C-alpha cells in the first residue's frame, strides 16, 4: 500500500505524486470531462499529454446507458468490469485528476468511493499545476494489465428524484452547485430545451464559491461559503448540479473541511427539470 493511505483529507499534492510515479500500488486516473461550451475534448487532451502511467476514465462511457439522462451511475458490476479492464483494483491507492484543475475529477473520486475503493484521492491543482511545475508527461494510449475490482456499492451515497422530493418536503437541505444565473432562472442551461431555475427550497452553492484557480479553497473559506449559502455542513445534505458532475465538488469540499459526507443527486437538474410535474422556481416562461 502506498503512503497515500496515511494522508488526511481527499487531496494529494503534485510533489507527492511525482515522487511515487511507477509505484505498483498506485493507480493514476485522468478524469477530464468538459461541458460543450468549454470547447475541449478530454480524451484528445489525454492522448496529447497525461501524467505518466495514467489511464483515461470516460465519464460518459462508464455510465448507465439504459437511461436518457447523461452519465448516470452504472451498475456495480459494470463499473467493476470497466475499471478492472483499466488495471485498477479496489485495493490500490487511486489518484484522480482532470485538465481543468478541479472540475470533473471529484465526480470520479466520488464514484470510486461509492463503489467501495478505500484509498481514493484527487490531485491538488490537477493537470494545470502538474504542467506548470514541469513534471513529466506521456502521450498516446495507455496500456495496463487487467485487474480485479471487487465493488462494495454504498447505495446511501446516491440520491434519486424521490429522495430529493422527500428531502425538500421535509425541509432538509439541498445544495445546488450551478452558477447563480442558472439557479435563479436568468441564464440559460447548457442543454437545449432545459429550463433554468431551481428546486423549491434548494440553496445555491456555486462551484466558484469553493474553487479558485483550479484548486479547492482553504477549509475556513469553504465553511464560510456554506454559511453564506445558508447550508449547515453538519446536517444531512443532498448535493446537486446540472448533471451530477460538479455536485461532487461540494462533496469533496466537505471532505476537505472534515465534515460528514452528503448524498449526491445523480440525475440532478437535468432529471428534475425534464420530468413532468416537477416544481421549478421561478416558473419557466
Short mmCIF file of C-alpha atoms in Angstrom, two decimals, residues 5 9 14 27 43 77 80 105-106 162 172 196 209 220 253 273 275 280:
data_model
loop_
_atom_site.label_atom_id
_atom_site.label_comp_id
_atom_site.label_asym_id
_atom_site.label_seq_id
_atom_site.Cartn_x
_atom_site.Cartn_y
_atom_site.Cartn_z
CA UNK A 5 -3.41 5.77 2.65
CA UNK A 9 -8.19 14.64 3.57
CA UNK A 14 1.73 17.18 -7.21
CA UNK A 27 -3.40 3.89 -10.00
CA UNK A 43 -9.67 12.15 -24.46
CA UNK A 77 -20.71 -4.97 -11.89
CA UNK A 80 -16.00 -3.03 -11.75
CA UNK A 105 -12.12 14.70 -11.05
CA UNK A 106 -14.29 14.94 -7.89
CA UNK A 162 -37.89 10.72 -4.96
CA UNK A 172 -33.96 19.02 4.59
CA UNK A 196 -33.18 27.10 -15.85
CA UNK A 209 -17.51 29.79 -4.01
CA UNK A 220 -12.14 28.15 6.55
CA UNK A 253 -15.08 20.36 -0.30
CA UNK A 273 -36.36 19.89 -14.91
CA UNK A 275 -39.65 15.26 -15.75
CA UNK A 280 -39.43 24.80 -10.65
#
